[in-house]
Short mmCIF file of C-alpha atoms and ligand atoms in Angstrom, two decimals:
data_model
loop_
_atom_site.label_atom_id
_atom_site.label_comp_id
_atom_site.label_asym_id
_atom_site.label_seq_id
_atom_site.Cartn_x
_atom_site.Cartn_y
_atom_site.Cartn_z
CA MET A 1 -4.73 1.27 74.17
CA ASN A 2 -3.76 -1.68 76.27
CA HIS A 3 -4.26 -1.31 80.05
CA ASP A 4 -3.55 -4.90 81.20
CA ARG A 5 -0.77 -4.03 83.60
CA SER A 6 -2.74 -1.17 85.19
CA ARG A 7 -5.69 -3.50 85.69
CA GLU A 8 -3.46 -6.08 87.39
CA LEU A 9 -1.92 -3.46 89.63
CA TYR A 10 -5.31 -2.10 90.61
CA ASP A 11 -6.46 -5.63 91.41
CA ARG A 12 -3.55 -5.95 93.84
CA ALA A 13 -4.12 -2.45 95.22
CA LEU A 14 -7.75 -3.20 96.04
CA SER A 15 -6.59 -5.85 98.52
CA VAL A 16 -4.37 -3.55 100.53
CA MET A 17 -5.66 0.01 100.12
CA PRO A 18 -9.25 1.25 100.50
CA GLY A 19 -10.59 1.75 96.98
CA GLY A 20 -7.10 0.82 95.77
CA VAL A 21 -5.80 4.37 96.17
CA ASN A 22 -4.32 6.82 98.66
CA SER A 23 -6.44 9.80 97.59
CA SER A 24 -10.05 9.32 96.58
CA VAL A 25 -10.05 11.32 93.32
CA ARG A 26 -7.53 8.90 91.80
CA ALA A 27 -9.93 5.96 91.65
CA THR A 28 -11.17 6.57 88.11
CA ARG A 29 -13.66 4.11 86.67
CA PRO A 30 -13.46 1.26 85.94
CA TYR A 31 -9.86 1.38 87.17
CA PRO A 32 -7.14 4.02 87.04
CA PHE A 33 -4.04 3.79 84.91
CA PHE A 34 -0.89 3.48 86.99
CA ILE A 35 1.88 5.92 86.16
CA GLU A 36 5.38 4.68 85.58
CA ARG A 37 7.12 7.98 84.93
CA GLY A 38 6.74 11.58 83.83
CA ASP A 39 8.44 13.17 80.85
CA GLY A 40 8.08 16.93 80.45
CA GLY A 41 4.38 17.66 79.89
CA HIS A 42 3.61 13.96 79.48
CA VAL A 43 3.20 10.85 81.63
CA VAL A 44 3.80 7.25 80.63
CA ASP A 45 1.68 4.54 82.25
CA ALA A 46 2.56 1.01 83.36
CA ASP A 47 1.52 -0.37 79.95
CA GLY A 48 3.74 2.09 78.11
CA ASN A 49 0.92 4.41 76.97
CA ARG A 50 1.85 8.08 76.74
CA TYR A 51 -0.50 10.93 77.67
CA VAL A 52 -0.34 14.69 77.56
CA ASP A 53 -0.75 15.40 81.28
CA TYR A 54 -3.01 18.25 82.41
CA VAL A 55 -3.57 16.82 85.89
CA MET A 56 -0.06 17.87 86.91
CA GLY A 57 -0.33 16.30 90.32
CA TYR A 58 -3.61 18.24 90.84
CA GLY A 59 -1.74 21.53 90.73
CA PRO A 60 1.77 21.48 92.21
CA LEU A 61 3.78 20.82 89.04
CA LEU A 62 4.36 24.26 87.56
CA TYR A 63 7.19 22.83 85.42
CA GLY A 64 5.64 19.51 84.52
CA HIS A 65 7.79 16.47 85.18
CA ASP A 66 11.16 18.00 84.35
CA ALA A 67 11.99 20.46 87.10
CA PRO A 68 14.56 23.10 86.10
CA GLU A 69 18.18 22.16 86.78
CA PRO A 70 18.59 24.35 89.93
CA VAL A 71 15.53 22.65 91.47
CA GLN A 72 16.87 19.17 90.78
CA ALA A 73 20.32 20.07 92.11
CA ALA A 74 18.87 21.56 95.31
CA VAL A 75 16.66 18.51 95.92
CA GLN A 76 19.64 16.15 95.56
CA LYS A 77 21.80 18.31 97.80
CA TYR A 78 19.29 18.66 100.64
CA ALA A 79 18.15 15.04 100.44
CA SER A 80 21.66 13.67 100.79
CA ALA A 81 22.75 16.21 103.41
CA GLY A 82 19.92 15.33 105.82
CA PRO A 83 17.24 14.88 104.81
CA MET A 84 15.74 16.58 107.92
CA TYR A 85 16.70 17.50 111.47
CA GLY A 86 13.98 18.79 113.76
CA ALA A 87 16.05 21.97 114.05
CA PRO A 88 15.92 25.16 111.95
CA THR A 89 17.75 25.49 108.61
CA GLU A 90 18.70 28.51 106.50
CA ILE A 91 16.61 27.37 103.51
CA GLU A 92 13.40 27.82 105.54
CA VAL A 93 14.32 31.46 106.12
CA GLU A 94 15.18 31.94 102.43
CA HIS A 95 11.85 30.54 101.34
CA ALA A 96 9.86 32.54 103.92
CA GLU A 97 11.65 35.75 102.86
CA PHE A 98 10.89 35.03 99.20
CA VAL A 99 7.17 34.54 99.83
CA ALA A 100 6.96 37.63 102.06
CA ARG A 101 8.70 39.66 99.34
CA HIS A 102 6.22 38.69 96.62
CA VAL A 103 2.80 38.05 98.15
CA PRO A 104 0.97 41.23 99.22
CA SER A 105 -0.70 39.85 102.38
CA VAL A 106 2.31 37.96 103.73
CA GLU A 107 4.68 39.39 106.31
CA MET A 108 5.20 36.12 108.16
CA ILE A 109 4.62 32.52 107.27
CA ARG A 110 4.43 29.12 108.98
CA PHE A 111 5.24 26.13 106.75
CA VAL A 112 3.38 22.85 107.27
CA ASN A 113 2.99 19.63 105.28
CA SER A 114 -0.25 19.80 103.32
CA GLY A 115 -2.92 22.19 102.18
CA THR A 116 -5.28 20.50 104.62
CA GLU A 117 -2.91 21.14 107.51
CA ALA A 118 -2.68 24.77 106.39
CA THR A 119 -6.44 25.33 106.45
CA VAL A 120 -6.86 23.43 109.74
CA SER A 121 -4.21 25.70 111.27
CA ALA A 122 -5.68 28.84 109.69
CA VAL A 123 -9.11 28.10 111.14
CA ARG A 124 -7.62 27.45 114.59
CA LEU A 125 -5.60 30.65 114.28
CA ALA A 126 -8.66 32.70 113.30
CA ARG A 127 -10.65 31.27 116.19
CA GLY A 128 -7.81 31.86 118.65
CA TYR A 129 -7.15 35.36 117.36
CA THR A 130 -10.77 36.54 117.40
CA GLY A 131 -12.07 34.46 120.32
CA ARG A 132 -15.00 33.43 118.08
CA ASP A 133 -16.09 30.01 116.79
CA LYS A 134 -18.00 30.43 113.53
CA ILE A 135 -16.50 30.35 110.08
CA VAL A 136 -18.10 31.16 106.74
CA ILE A 137 -17.28 28.96 103.73
CA MET A 138 -18.47 28.87 100.12
CA GLN A 139 -20.76 26.09 98.90
CA GLY A 140 -18.62 24.07 96.50
CA GLY A 141 -15.39 25.49 97.92
CA TYR A 142 -12.72 23.03 98.99
CA HIS A 143 -10.29 23.46 101.86
CA GLY A 144 -8.95 19.96 102.21
CA ALA A 145 -10.03 17.00 104.30
CA GLN A 146 -10.84 18.81 107.53
CA GLU A 147 -13.70 18.82 110.03
CA SER A 148 -14.54 22.54 109.94
CA THR A 149 -15.00 22.74 106.18
CA LEU A 150 -16.43 19.34 105.18
CA VAL A 151 -19.80 20.95 105.65
CA GLU A 152 -22.66 21.39 103.20
CA GLY A 153 -26.14 22.88 103.24
CA ASP A 154 -26.65 26.56 103.99
CA ALA A 155 -26.14 28.91 106.93
CA GLN A 156 -29.52 27.92 108.42
CA HIS A 157 -28.93 24.19 108.03
CA PRO A 158 -25.25 23.29 107.95
CA GLN A 159 -24.61 19.53 107.77
CA PRO A 160 -21.45 17.41 107.71
CA SER A 161 -20.70 16.49 104.09
CA THR A 162 -19.09 13.21 105.13
CA SER A 163 -19.69 10.65 107.80
CA GLY A 164 -17.28 10.95 110.70
CA VAL A 165 -17.86 14.65 111.35
CA PRO A 166 -20.06 15.36 114.40
CA GLU A 167 -23.18 17.47 113.75
CA GLU A 168 -22.02 19.79 116.53
CA PHE A 169 -18.87 20.64 114.57
CA ALA A 170 -20.89 21.52 111.49
CA GLN A 171 -22.99 23.97 113.52
CA HIS A 172 -19.97 26.29 113.69
CA THR A 173 -19.70 26.49 109.89
CA LEU A 174 -21.87 28.73 107.74
CA PRO A 175 -21.92 27.77 104.03
CA VAL A 176 -22.96 30.51 101.59
CA PRO A 177 -23.21 30.56 97.78
CA PHE A 178 -20.10 31.97 96.07
CA ASN A 179 -20.60 35.20 94.12
CA ASP A 180 -23.74 36.16 96.05
CA PRO A 181 -23.06 39.37 98.02
CA ASP A 182 -26.59 39.51 99.48
CA ALA A 183 -26.39 36.01 100.95
CA VAL A 184 -23.11 36.62 102.77
CA THR A 185 -24.23 40.09 103.91
CA GLU A 186 -27.32 38.52 105.47
CA VAL A 187 -25.23 35.91 107.27
CA PHE A 188 -23.04 38.68 108.69
CA GLU A 189 -26.11 40.64 109.79
CA GLU A 190 -27.26 37.64 111.78
CA HIS A 191 -23.96 36.16 113.02
CA GLY A 192 -21.38 38.91 112.48
CA ASP A 193 -20.22 39.08 116.10
CA ASP A 194 -19.58 35.32 116.17
CA ILE A 195 -17.73 34.98 112.87
CA ALA A 196 -14.01 34.32 113.25
CA ALA A 197 -13.27 34.12 109.53
CA VAL A 198 -14.46 33.82 105.98
CA LEU A 199 -12.59 31.12 104.05
CA VAL A 200 -12.70 31.54 100.31
CA GLU A 201 -10.77 30.31 97.31
CA PRO A 202 -10.19 33.45 95.21
CA VAL A 203 -11.38 31.35 92.25
CA LEU A 204 -13.46 28.25 93.03
CA ALA A 205 -10.86 25.84 91.71
CA ASN A 206 -12.11 22.48 92.91
CA MET A 207 -15.60 23.03 91.55
CA GLY A 208 -15.31 23.50 87.80
CA ILE A 209 -13.31 26.76 88.13
CA VAL A 210 -15.68 29.62 88.90
CA SER A 211 -14.24 33.12 88.66
CA PRO A 212 -15.48 35.85 91.01
CA VAL A 213 -18.02 38.36 89.75
CA ASP A 214 -16.96 42.00 89.93
CA GLY A 215 -16.85 43.26 93.49
CA TYR A 216 -17.46 39.96 95.28
CA HIS A 217 -14.13 39.76 97.08
CA GLU A 218 -14.38 43.46 97.93
CA THR A 219 -17.72 42.73 99.61
CA LEU A 220 -16.10 39.97 101.67
CA ARG A 221 -13.23 42.31 102.57
CA ASP A 222 -15.65 45.04 103.73
CA LEU A 223 -17.82 42.65 105.75
CA CYS A 224 -14.79 41.21 107.53
CA ASP A 225 -13.48 44.72 108.28
CA ASP A 226 -16.84 45.89 109.59
CA HIS A 227 -17.29 42.89 111.89
CA GLY A 228 -13.72 42.24 113.06
CA SER A 229 -13.55 38.89 111.23
CA LEU A 230 -10.54 37.62 109.32
CA LEU A 231 -10.62 37.22 105.56
CA VAL A 232 -8.74 34.02 104.69
CA PHE A 233 -7.86 33.40 101.05
CA ASP A 234 -7.25 29.73 100.45
CA GLU A 235 -4.63 30.00 97.74
CA VAL A 236 -3.53 26.38 97.97
CA ILE A 237 -4.30 25.97 94.28
CA THR A 238 -4.17 29.57 92.98
CA GLY A 239 -0.99 30.50 94.88
CA PHE A 240 1.88 31.02 92.39
CA ARG A 241 -0.48 29.80 89.64
CA VAL A 242 -2.98 32.66 89.19
CA GLY A 243 -1.46 36.13 89.14
CA GLY A 244 2.10 34.80 89.02
CA LEU A 245 4.29 35.40 92.05
CA GLN A 246 1.85 37.85 93.65
CA CYS A 247 -0.84 35.12 93.57
CA ALA A 248 -4.57 35.63 92.97
CA GLN A 249 -4.79 38.30 95.69
CA GLY A 250 -2.42 40.46 93.65
CA LYS A 251 -4.31 39.83 90.45
CA PHE A 252 -7.66 40.74 92.02
CA GLY A 253 -6.26 43.57 94.15
CA VAL A 254 -7.85 42.36 97.40
CA THR A 255 -5.60 41.72 100.37
CA PRO A 256 -6.72 39.03 102.80
CA ASP A 257 -5.66 38.90 106.45
CA VAL A 258 -4.45 35.33 106.18
CA THR A 259 -3.48 33.23 103.16
CA THR A 260 -3.15 29.47 103.01
CA PHE A 261 -0.76 27.90 100.53
CA GLY A 262 0.11 24.40 99.38
CA LYS A 263 0.78 22.68 96.07
CA ILE A 264 3.26 24.84 94.06
CA ILE A 265 4.92 26.39 97.12
CA GLY A 266 6.60 23.01 97.85
CA GLY A 267 8.07 22.48 94.39
CA GLY A 268 6.44 19.06 93.98
CA PHE A 269 6.92 17.86 97.56
CA PRO A 270 4.33 17.66 100.37
CA VAL A 271 3.66 21.16 101.71
CA GLY A 272 1.28 23.70 103.14
CA ALA A 273 1.73 27.16 104.63
CA ILE A 274 -0.16 29.87 106.48
CA GLY A 275 0.90 33.45 105.82
CA GLY A 276 -0.34 36.88 106.81
CA LYS A 277 0.26 39.97 108.88
CA SER A 278 2.83 39.41 111.62
CA GLU A 279 0.37 40.65 114.21
CA ILE A 280 -1.93 37.73 113.35
CA ILE A 281 0.56 34.97 112.45
CA GLU A 282 2.47 35.60 115.68
CA HIS A 283 -0.49 34.12 117.54
CA PHE A 284 0.92 30.70 116.59
CA THR A 285 3.04 29.01 119.25
CA PRO A 286 5.72 29.54 120.38
CA ALA A 287 5.26 33.29 119.74
CA GLY A 288 1.60 33.15 120.75
CA ASP A 289 -0.93 30.81 122.28
CA VAL A 290 -2.53 28.99 119.31
CA PHE A 291 -0.87 25.59 119.23
CA GLN A 292 0.74 24.65 115.93
CA SER A 293 3.56 22.18 115.40
CA GLY A 294 4.82 19.47 113.02
CA THR A 295 7.67 16.95 112.75
CA PHE A 296 8.13 17.48 109.02
CA SER A 297 7.18 21.18 108.88
CA GLY A 298 9.69 23.25 106.92
CA HIS A 299 11.29 20.05 105.61
CA PRO A 300 14.60 21.09 104.00
CA VAL A 301 14.03 19.16 100.76
CA THR A 302 10.58 20.71 100.33
CA MET A 303 11.85 24.18 101.24
CA ALA A 304 14.72 23.90 98.75
CA ALA A 305 12.45 22.62 95.98
CA GLY A 306 9.82 25.28 96.66
CA TYR A 307 12.31 28.12 96.90
CA GLU A 308 14.17 27.14 93.71
CA TYR A 309 10.86 26.61 91.92
CA LEU A 310 9.72 30.15 92.64
CA ASN A 311 13.12 31.68 92.20
CA TYR A 312 13.31 30.17 88.72
CA ALA A 313 9.90 31.64 87.92
CA ALA A 314 11.09 35.06 89.11
CA GLU A 315 14.04 34.96 86.72
CA ASN A 316 12.46 33.35 83.66
CA GLY A 317 9.32 33.94 81.60
CA VAL A 318 7.52 31.00 83.14
CA TYR A 319 4.12 32.62 83.71
CA GLU A 320 4.26 34.34 80.34
CA HIS A 321 4.69 30.91 78.69
CA ILE A 322 2.08 28.95 80.63
CA ASN A 323 -0.52 31.72 80.59
CA ARG A 324 -0.11 32.15 76.84
CA LEU A 325 -0.58 28.42 76.25
CA GLY A 326 -3.50 28.43 78.73
CA ALA A 327 -5.21 31.22 76.78
CA LYS A 328 -4.55 29.46 73.49
CA LEU A 329 -6.11 26.28 74.83
CA ARG A 330 -9.17 28.05 76.25
CA GLU A 331 -9.67 30.04 73.05
CA GLY A 332 -9.29 26.90 70.94
CA ILE A 333 -11.76 24.95 73.05
CA SER A 334 -14.18 27.91 72.97
CA ASP A 335 -14.11 27.81 69.16
CA ILE A 336 -14.71 24.06 69.13
CA CYS A 337 -17.59 24.40 71.59
CA ALA A 338 -19.13 27.18 69.50
CA ASP A 339 -19.31 24.69 66.60
CA GLN A 340 -20.11 21.48 68.40
CA ALA A 341 -21.52 22.21 71.86
CA PRO A 342 -22.57 25.85 72.25
CA GLU A 343 -24.17 25.12 75.63
CA TYR A 344 -20.79 24.29 77.22
CA THR A 345 -18.83 26.96 79.10
CA VAL A 346 -15.07 27.19 78.89
CA VAL A 347 -13.72 28.37 82.23
CA GLY A 348 -10.35 29.14 83.76
CA THR A 349 -7.71 31.81 83.94
CA ASP A 350 -3.93 32.02 83.64
CA SER A 351 -2.77 28.40 83.23
CA MET A 352 -5.98 26.77 84.52
CA PHE A 353 -8.74 25.48 82.27
CA LYS A 354 -11.84 23.35 82.23
CA THR A 355 -14.95 22.91 80.13
CA VAL A 356 -18.12 22.87 82.21
CA PHE A 357 -20.88 20.93 80.49
CA THR A 358 -23.52 23.56 81.20
CA ARG A 359 -26.94 22.84 79.74
CA ASP A 360 -28.15 26.05 78.10
CA ALA A 361 -26.74 27.99 75.19
CA PRO A 362 -27.35 31.73 74.82
CA ASP A 363 -29.07 32.97 71.64
CA THR A 364 -25.80 34.31 70.31
CA LEU A 365 -22.14 33.78 71.14
CA GLU A 366 -21.19 37.10 69.56
CA GLY A 367 -18.70 38.86 71.83
CA GLN A 368 -18.49 36.14 74.49
CA CYS A 369 -15.46 35.87 76.82
CA GLU A 370 -13.08 33.97 74.56
CA GLY A 371 -10.21 33.13 76.85
CA GLY A 372 -12.50 31.45 79.39
CA CYS A 373 -15.41 32.82 81.45
CA GLN A 374 -14.44 36.08 83.15
CA GLN A 375 -17.97 36.85 84.45
CA ARG A 376 -18.22 39.88 82.16
CA VAL A 377 -21.71 41.27 82.62
CA ASP A 378 -21.99 42.10 78.90
CA CYS A 379 -20.98 38.59 77.79
CA PRO A 380 -23.95 36.85 76.10
CA ARG A 381 -23.23 33.78 78.23
CA TYR A 382 -23.38 35.72 81.51
CA ASP A 383 -26.80 34.40 82.55
CA HIS A 384 -25.81 30.81 81.71
CA CYS A 385 -22.23 30.50 82.94
CA PRO A 386 -21.60 29.03 86.42
CA LYS A 387 -21.58 31.53 89.31
CA THR A 388 -21.77 29.07 92.20
CA GLY A 389 -20.77 25.55 93.10
CA ALA A 390 -24.39 24.48 92.63
CA ASP A 391 -24.34 25.75 89.04
CA VAL A 392 -21.37 23.49 88.31
CA ALA A 393 -23.01 20.54 90.07
CA ASN A 394 -26.06 21.04 87.83
CA ALA A 395 -23.99 20.56 84.68
CA GLU A 396 -23.83 17.26 82.78
CA THR A 397 -21.39 15.76 85.23
CA GLU A 398 -22.14 12.14 84.28
CA ARG A 399 -21.49 12.73 80.60
CA TRP A 400 -18.22 14.42 81.50
CA GLU A 401 -16.99 11.63 83.70
CA ARG A 402 -18.31 8.51 81.97
CA ILE A 403 -17.93 9.43 78.33
CA PHE A 404 -15.84 12.53 77.70
CA TRP A 405 -13.02 11.79 80.15
CA HIS A 406 -12.56 8.27 78.73
CA GLU A 407 -12.59 9.46 75.14
CA MET A 408 -9.88 11.98 75.94
CA LYS A 409 -7.86 9.34 77.78
CA GLU A 410 -8.05 6.94 74.85
CA GLN A 411 -6.73 9.77 72.67
CA GLY A 412 -3.77 10.16 74.99
CA ILE A 413 -4.94 13.24 76.90
CA PHE A 414 -4.94 12.94 80.69
CA LEU A 415 -7.53 15.27 82.25
CA THR A 416 -8.70 15.42 85.86
CA ALA A 417 -11.15 12.58 86.27
CA ASN A 418 -14.33 14.47 87.03
CA GLN A 419 -16.18 17.57 86.00
CA PHE A 420 -15.08 19.49 89.07
CA GLU A 421 -11.30 19.59 89.36
CA SER A 422 -9.12 22.09 87.50
CA GLN A 423 -6.64 21.20 84.80
CA PHE A 424 -3.25 22.84 84.42
CA VAL A 425 -0.82 23.86 81.72
CA SER A 426 2.82 23.53 82.76
CA TYR A 427 6.07 25.10 81.58
CA ALA A 428 6.94 21.79 79.91
CA HIS A 429 3.90 21.83 77.62
CA THR A 430 4.56 22.81 74.02
CA GLU A 431 2.59 24.38 71.17
CA GLU A 432 2.44 20.91 69.67
CA ASP A 433 0.83 19.51 72.84
CA ILE A 434 -1.81 22.23 72.62
CA GLU A 435 -2.53 21.47 68.94
CA ARG A 436 -2.87 17.77 69.71
CA THR A 437 -5.12 18.47 72.65
CA LEU A 438 -7.43 20.66 70.58
CA GLU A 439 -7.70 17.91 67.96
CA ALA A 440 -8.72 15.50 70.72
CA TYR A 441 -11.37 17.94 72.03
CA LYS A 442 -12.71 18.22 68.49
CA GLU A 443 -13.12 14.42 68.39
CA ALA A 444 -14.50 13.98 71.89
CA LEU A 445 -16.90 16.90 72.34
C1 LIG B 501 -5.70 20.93 97.27
C2 LIG B 501 -6.40 21.93 98.11
C3 LIG B 501 -6.43 21.85 99.51
C4 LIG B 501 -5.90 20.65 100.25
O1 LIG B 501 -4.53 20.48 100.09
P1 LIG B 501 -3.90 19.03 100.38
O2 LIG B 501 -2.43 19.25 100.20
O3 LIG B 501 -4.51 18.11 99.38
O4 LIG B 501 -4.25 18.68 101.77
C5 LIG B 501 -6.99 22.88 100.23
N1 LIG B 501 -7.51 23.95 99.60
C6 LIG B 501 -7.52 24.07 98.26
C7 LIG B 501 -8.07 25.31 97.64
C8 LIG B 501 -6.97 23.05 97.47
O5 LIG B 501 -7.01 23.18 96.14
#
């Protein structure tokens, strides 16, 4: 593959943008390929190379790069009619009604412009609503680029995970290991009266994809109920991806107090949202006293794209298609791993997938979870598969990033550039794409 043009572009980019990119994960080594256009489930780069795309914008592109006709028509219509006003529009109400109709926890919703803005607002809301300052997060969870959650360490020793966040901010955040009911119970025993909220991704989706063990979310729900804290599901990535239109909360049967959205809910345009019970969401200004505002919030083009995106999914077998292809991919990769790399764990659910380069193989693979790790206690891999963010971090992350990712790229398969981020099947992917992808895994693993 020739990458001359991408290299030239990156050379220029390095002079005018930090690291040559506008979002840090894009700076793949030694330099990223620059995309010229999308085509269904594929992208074509600046040198004319074609890839099967499983990055899918890091999650938003449920339909790949060819949005259904009603989405395209709505985007054109709202872009040329406005594109925006700083005054309410009907399409915002339509979209809010749609989400409230389908997502169990949502009675009311506030639309914003990014997942980060959604989690920032959700944390402020939880603090304003409860009058408390502390929040619990999961080690290895991701809630965007925000001060309250860019925190690592544990509940005894929370530390900023980046420079630029004051130590004092980090003291209000209590990181706990995902899937560990005892650890979070202990934190509640010590700090329960000060905890405004628990923020959790229903599936750790920015850290290898880690599914919850049985009962974990129920434990969080009970602890929050017992202590008057809010349970916040960060469904920025899982929303309208896992569990279809009811989202991961519907699939797992646990109803949070507040849900944050982003990615798919904007139909490919910048978006975030905070939904929940009216009694809580109405604490946002102007109904309540927790300040929240935004020039572009509820942008008509985004609202139209998001609404038509979800409406199309409600009327067509979109989830049936992508979840079937997702399962086929995970099963296929599981078979290849069984032959070539039995220590690796295939993870993911619905249309999400990843292979975590875990280091230990069980004695037998007989009866293992075949469609991706589901944390089944009787799976032979159960003691070896990742349960926490730390387990994923302990995998062979360097091999993944420096060797495997490049080999896949050279075979025309575009995966997320590190061991940690999810990959996505879209409605535009075909059986043939899946076959080709499995052949590439067979070569590269
Ligand atoms: C992507 C993501 C965010 C941040 O959303 P942005 O739109 O990138 O700001 C927050 N939480 C989760 C779970 C995400 O996957």
